[in-house]
Short mmCIF file of C-alpha atoms and ligand atoms in Angstrom, two decimals:
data_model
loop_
_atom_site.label_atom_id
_atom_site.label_comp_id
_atom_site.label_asym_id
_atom_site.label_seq_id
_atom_site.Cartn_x
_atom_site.Cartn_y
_atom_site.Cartn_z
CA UNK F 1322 35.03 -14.92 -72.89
CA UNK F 1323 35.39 -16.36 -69.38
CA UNK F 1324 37.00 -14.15 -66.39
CA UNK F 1325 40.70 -14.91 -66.20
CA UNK F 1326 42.10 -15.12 -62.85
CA UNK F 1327 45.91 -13.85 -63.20
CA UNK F 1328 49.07 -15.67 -62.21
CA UNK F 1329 51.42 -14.85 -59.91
CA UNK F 1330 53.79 -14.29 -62.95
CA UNK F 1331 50.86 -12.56 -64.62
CA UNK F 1332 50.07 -10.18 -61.33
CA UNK F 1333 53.90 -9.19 -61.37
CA UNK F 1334 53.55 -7.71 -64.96
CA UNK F 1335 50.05 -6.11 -64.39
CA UNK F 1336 51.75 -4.34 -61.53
CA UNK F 1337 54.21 -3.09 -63.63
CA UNK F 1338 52.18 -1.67 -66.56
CA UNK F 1339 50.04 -0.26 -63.42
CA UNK F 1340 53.39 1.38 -61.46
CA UNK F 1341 53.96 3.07 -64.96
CA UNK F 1342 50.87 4.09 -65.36
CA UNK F 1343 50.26 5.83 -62.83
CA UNK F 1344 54.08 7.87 -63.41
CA UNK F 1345 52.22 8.49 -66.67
CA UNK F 1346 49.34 10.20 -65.04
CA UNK F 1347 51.55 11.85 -62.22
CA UNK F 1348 53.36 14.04 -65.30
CA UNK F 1349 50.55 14.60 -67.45
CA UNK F 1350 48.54 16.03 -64.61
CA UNK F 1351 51.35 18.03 -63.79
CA UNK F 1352 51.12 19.32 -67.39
CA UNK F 1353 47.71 20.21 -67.62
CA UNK F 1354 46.80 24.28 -67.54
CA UNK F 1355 45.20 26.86 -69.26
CA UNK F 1356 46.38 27.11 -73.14
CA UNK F 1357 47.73 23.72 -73.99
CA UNK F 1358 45.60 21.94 -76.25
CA UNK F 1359 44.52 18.72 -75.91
CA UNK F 1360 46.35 17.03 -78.99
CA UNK F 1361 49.20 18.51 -76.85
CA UNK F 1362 48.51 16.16 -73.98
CA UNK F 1363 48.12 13.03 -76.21
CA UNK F 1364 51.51 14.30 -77.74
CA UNK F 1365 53.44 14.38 -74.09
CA UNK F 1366 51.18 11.04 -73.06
CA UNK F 1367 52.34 8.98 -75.95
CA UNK F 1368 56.06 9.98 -75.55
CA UNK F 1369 55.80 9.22 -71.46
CA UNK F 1370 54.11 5.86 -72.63
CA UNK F 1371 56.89 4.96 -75.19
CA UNK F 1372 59.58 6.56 -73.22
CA UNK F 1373 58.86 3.28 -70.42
CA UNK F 1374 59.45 0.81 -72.74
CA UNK F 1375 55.27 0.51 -73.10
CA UNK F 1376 52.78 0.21 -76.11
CA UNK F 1377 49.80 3.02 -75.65
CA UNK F 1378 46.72 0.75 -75.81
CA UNK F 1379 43.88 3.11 -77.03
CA UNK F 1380 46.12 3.97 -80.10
CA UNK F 1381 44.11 2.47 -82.95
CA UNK F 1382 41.58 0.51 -80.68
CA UNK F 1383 38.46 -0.09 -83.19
CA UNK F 1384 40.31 2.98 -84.82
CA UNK F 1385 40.71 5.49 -81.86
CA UNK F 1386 43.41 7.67 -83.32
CA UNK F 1387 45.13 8.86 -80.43
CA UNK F 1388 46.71 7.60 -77.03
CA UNK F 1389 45.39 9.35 -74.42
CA UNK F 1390 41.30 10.06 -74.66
CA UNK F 1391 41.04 13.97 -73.56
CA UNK F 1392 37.53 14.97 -72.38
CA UNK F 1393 36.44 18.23 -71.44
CA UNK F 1394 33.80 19.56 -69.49
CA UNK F 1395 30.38 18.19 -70.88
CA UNK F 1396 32.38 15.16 -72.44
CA UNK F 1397 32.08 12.06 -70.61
CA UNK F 1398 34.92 10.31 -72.04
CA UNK F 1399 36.55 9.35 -75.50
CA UNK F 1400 37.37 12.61 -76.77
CA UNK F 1401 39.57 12.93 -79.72
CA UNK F 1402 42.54 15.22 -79.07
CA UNK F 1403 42.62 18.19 -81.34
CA UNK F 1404 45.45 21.14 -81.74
CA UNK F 1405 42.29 23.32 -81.95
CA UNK F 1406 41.43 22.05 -78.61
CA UNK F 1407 42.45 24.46 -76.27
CA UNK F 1408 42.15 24.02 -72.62
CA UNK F 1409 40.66 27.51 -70.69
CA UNK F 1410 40.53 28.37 -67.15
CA UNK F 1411 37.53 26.91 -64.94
CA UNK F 1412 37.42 24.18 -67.16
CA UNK F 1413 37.30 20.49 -66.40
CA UNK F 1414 39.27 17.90 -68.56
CA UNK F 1415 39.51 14.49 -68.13
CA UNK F 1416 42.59 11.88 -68.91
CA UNK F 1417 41.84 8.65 -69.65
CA UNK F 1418 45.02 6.66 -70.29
CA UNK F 1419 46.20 2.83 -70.94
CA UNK F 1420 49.63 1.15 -72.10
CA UNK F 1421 50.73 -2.69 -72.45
CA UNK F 1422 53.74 -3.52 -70.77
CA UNK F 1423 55.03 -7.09 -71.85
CA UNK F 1424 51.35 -7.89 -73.08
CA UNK F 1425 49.58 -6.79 -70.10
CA UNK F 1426 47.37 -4.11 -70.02
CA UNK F 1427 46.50 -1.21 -67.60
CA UNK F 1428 43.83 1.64 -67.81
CA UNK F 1429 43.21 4.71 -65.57
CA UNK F 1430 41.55 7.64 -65.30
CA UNK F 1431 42.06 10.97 -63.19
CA UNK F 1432 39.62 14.15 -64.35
CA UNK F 1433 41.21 17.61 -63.14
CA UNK F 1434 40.23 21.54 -62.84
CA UNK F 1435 42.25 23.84 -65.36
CA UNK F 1436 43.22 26.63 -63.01
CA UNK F 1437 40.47 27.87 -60.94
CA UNK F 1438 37.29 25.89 -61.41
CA UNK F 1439 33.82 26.62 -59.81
CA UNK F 1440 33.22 24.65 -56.26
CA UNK F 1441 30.48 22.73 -58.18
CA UNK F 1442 32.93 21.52 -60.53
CA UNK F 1443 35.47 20.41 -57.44
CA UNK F 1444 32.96 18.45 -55.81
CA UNK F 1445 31.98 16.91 -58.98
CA UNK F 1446 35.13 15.78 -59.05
CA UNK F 1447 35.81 14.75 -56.01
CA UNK F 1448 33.07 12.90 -55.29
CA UNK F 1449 33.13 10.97 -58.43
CA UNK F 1450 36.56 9.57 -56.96
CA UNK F 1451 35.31 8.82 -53.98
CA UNK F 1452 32.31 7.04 -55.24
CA UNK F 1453 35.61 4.63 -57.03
CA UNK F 1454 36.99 4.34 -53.02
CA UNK F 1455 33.10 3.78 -51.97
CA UNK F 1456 32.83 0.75 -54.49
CA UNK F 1457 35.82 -1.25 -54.42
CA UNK F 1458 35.42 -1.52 -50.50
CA UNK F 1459 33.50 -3.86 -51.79
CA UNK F 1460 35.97 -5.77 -54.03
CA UNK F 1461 37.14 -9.01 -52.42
CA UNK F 1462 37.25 -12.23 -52.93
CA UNK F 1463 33.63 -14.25 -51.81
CA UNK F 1464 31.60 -11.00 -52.36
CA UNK F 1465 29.96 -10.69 -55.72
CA UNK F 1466 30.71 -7.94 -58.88
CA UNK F 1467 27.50 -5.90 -58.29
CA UNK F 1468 28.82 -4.89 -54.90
CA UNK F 1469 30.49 -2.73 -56.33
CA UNK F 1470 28.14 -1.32 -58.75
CA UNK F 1471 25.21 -1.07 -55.89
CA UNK F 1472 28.18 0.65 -53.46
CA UNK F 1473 29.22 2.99 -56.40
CA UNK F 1474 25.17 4.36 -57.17
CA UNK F 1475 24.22 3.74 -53.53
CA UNK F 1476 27.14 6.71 -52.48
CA UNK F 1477 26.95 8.93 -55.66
CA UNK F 1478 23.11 9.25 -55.49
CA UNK F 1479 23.01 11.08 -52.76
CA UNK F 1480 24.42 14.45 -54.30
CA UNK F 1481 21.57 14.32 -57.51
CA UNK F 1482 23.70 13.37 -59.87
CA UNK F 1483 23.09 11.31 -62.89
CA UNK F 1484 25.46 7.60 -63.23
CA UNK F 1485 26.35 7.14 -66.89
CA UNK F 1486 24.58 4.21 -67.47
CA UNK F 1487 25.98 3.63 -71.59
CA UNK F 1488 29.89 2.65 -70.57
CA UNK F 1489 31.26 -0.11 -67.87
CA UNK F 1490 33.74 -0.49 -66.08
CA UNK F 1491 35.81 -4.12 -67.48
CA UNK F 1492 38.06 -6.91 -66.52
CA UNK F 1493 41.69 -6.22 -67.90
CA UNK F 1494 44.77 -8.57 -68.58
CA UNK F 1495 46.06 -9.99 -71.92
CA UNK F 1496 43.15 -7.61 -73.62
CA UNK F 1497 42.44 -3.94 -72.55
CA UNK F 1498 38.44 -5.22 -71.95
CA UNK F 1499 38.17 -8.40 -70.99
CA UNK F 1500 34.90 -9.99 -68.75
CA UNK F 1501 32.96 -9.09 -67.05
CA UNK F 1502 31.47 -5.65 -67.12
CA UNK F 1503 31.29 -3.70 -64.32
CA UNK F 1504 28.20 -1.52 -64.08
CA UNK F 1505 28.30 1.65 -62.00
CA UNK F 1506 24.69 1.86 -61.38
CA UNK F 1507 22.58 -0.42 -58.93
CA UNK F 1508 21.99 -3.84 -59.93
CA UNK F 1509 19.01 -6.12 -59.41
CA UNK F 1510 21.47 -9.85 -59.49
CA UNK F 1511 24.61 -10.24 -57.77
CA UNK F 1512 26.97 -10.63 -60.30
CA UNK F 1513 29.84 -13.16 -60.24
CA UNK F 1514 31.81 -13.96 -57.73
CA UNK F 1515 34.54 -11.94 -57.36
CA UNK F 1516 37.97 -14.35 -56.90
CA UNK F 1517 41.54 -13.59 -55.99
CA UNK F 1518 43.67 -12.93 -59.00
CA UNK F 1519 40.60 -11.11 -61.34
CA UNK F 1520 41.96 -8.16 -62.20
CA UNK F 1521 39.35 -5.60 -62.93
CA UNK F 1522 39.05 -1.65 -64.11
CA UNK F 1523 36.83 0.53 -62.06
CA UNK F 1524 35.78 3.47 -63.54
CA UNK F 1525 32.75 6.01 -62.76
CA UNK F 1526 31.58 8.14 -65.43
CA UNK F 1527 29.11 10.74 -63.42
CA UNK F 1528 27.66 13.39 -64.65
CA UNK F 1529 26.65 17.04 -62.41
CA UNK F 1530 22.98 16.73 -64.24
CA UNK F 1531 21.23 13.76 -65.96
CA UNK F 1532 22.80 10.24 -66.99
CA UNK F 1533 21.86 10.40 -70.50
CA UNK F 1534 24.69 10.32 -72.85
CA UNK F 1535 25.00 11.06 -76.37
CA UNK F 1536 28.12 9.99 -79.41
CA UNK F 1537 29.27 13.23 -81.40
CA UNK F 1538 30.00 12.73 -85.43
CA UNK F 1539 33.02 11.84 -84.56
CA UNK F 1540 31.98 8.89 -83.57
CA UNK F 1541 34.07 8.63 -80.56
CA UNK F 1542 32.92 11.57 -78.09
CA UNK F 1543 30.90 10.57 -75.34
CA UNK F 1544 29.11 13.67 -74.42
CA UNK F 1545 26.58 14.75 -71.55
CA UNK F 1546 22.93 14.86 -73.07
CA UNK F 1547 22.36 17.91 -71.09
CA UNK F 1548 25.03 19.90 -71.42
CA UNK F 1549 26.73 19.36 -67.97
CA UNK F 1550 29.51 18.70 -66.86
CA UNK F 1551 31.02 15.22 -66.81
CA UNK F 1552 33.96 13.72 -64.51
CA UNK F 1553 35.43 10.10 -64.56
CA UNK F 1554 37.81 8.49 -62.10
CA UNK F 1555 39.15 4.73 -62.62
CA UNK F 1556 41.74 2.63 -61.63
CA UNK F 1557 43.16 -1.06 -62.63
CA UNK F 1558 42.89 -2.79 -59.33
CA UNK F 1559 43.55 -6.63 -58.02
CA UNK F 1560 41.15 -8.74 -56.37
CA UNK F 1561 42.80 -10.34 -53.23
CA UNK F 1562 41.52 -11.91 -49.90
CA UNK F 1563 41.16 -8.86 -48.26
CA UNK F 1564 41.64 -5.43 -49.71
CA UNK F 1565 41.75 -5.05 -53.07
CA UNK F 1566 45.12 -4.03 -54.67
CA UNK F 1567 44.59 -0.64 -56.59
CA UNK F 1568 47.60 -1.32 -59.45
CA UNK F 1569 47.56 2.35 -61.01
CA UNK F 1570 47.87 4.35 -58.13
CA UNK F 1571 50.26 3.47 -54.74
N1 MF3 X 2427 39.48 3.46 -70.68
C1 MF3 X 2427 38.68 3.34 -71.85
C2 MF3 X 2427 37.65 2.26 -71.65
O1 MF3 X 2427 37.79 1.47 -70.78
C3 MF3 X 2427 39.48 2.98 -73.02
C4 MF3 X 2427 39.24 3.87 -74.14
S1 MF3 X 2427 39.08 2.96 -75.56
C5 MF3 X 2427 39.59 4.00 -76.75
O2 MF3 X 2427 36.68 2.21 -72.40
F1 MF3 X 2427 39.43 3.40 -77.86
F2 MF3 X 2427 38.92 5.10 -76.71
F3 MF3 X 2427 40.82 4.26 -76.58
CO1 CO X 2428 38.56 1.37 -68.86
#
């Protein structure tokens, strides 16, 4: 499939499904502490979702059965939300969350500490957003998609920690993954060039140890090969002349 360059019409709506997004991710981070389970989050997540007027995305996507993908600690991303699930203090858990709004799609990501988490964990964290910041100063239109990829590696490498290599970031419009893919990890080509109007999701999956990954018998959860901790930041953002537009968060 070729990259779609949006509308005007078609930038209004993504804006949209990203302005309720991000409400979406406001209240469920609010939400999150120590005892709720993760099922519970998928519960409020889905009723935020539908409660806007939106369609939750992930819901039945090649069969994911849930709305919100709820990851904790050593999961990277995809995890299935579970009543049994129940969040503890000093853990990490990460929200990965997507809704259509008049047939356009957004995606986002936030990962946050349950209570009081270890300084290790924080900067983990932290940094794994700002490696997101690091690569989309590269996002405009006349520079090329593996800007951002080299930007994102070139910043995160520094603190010895491993770039899931497995999962991409995506274009986004009419379909929740569209083209391209968006590597986070240092590429050899330049990649496309990036236009006004692509609309693209950014997302670094970074783990504290290595970057090898490994699927659970559930099929779905992505899981650190090593045991460590995993944290994952992304955003739906517009390409534009200058700075890029980030649609999920304002
Ligand atoms: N944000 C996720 C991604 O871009 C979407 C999860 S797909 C699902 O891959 F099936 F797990 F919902
Ligand atoms: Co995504």
């Amino acid at each position: 499939m070729a990259v779609t360059i949006k509308s005007a019409r078609e930038i209004d709506l993504m804006r949209e499904a990203g302005r309720l997004l991000e409400k979406v991710h406001n209240e469920l981070g609010q939400a999150i502490q120590p005892g709720m389970s993760t099922l519970e989050i998928d519960r409020l997540g889905e009723k935020l979702i539908r409660g806007y007027g939106c369609i939750p995305n992930f819901l039945n996507y090649n069969g994911y059965p849930a709305s919100i993908c709820v990851s904790v600690n050593d999961e990277v991303v995809h995890g299935i939300p579970r009543a049994d699930r129940i969040l503890q203090e000093g853990d990490i858990v990460s929200l990965d969350a997507g809704l259509i709004y008049k047939g356009y799609h957004s995606d986002a990501a936030r990962t946050y500490g349950v209570g009081k988490i270890s300084p290790e964990a924080q900067k983990l964290i932290d940094e794994t957003r700002n490696s997101f910041f690091e690569g989309i100063k590269m996002a405009k239109d006349g520079n090329h998609l593996y800007d951002i990829s080299n930007a994102i590696d070139a910043y995160i490498s520094k603190f010895g920690y491993g770039i899931v290599r497995d999962l991409v970031g995506h274009g986004i419009g009419t379909q929740l993954h569209e083209d391209p893919q968006i590597p986070n990890f240092a590429q050899r080509r330049r990649g496309l060039k990036l236009r006004a109007g692509m609309t693209l999701a950014v997302e670094p999956m970074i783990n504290m140890g290595r970057c090898d990954v490994a699927w659970m018998d559930d099929d779905w959860t992505v899981v650190s090969d090593d045991g460590s901790l995993s944290a994952h930041y992304e955003n739906t953002i517009l390409i534009t002349d200058g700075e890029p537009e980030i649609l999920t968060l304002s």
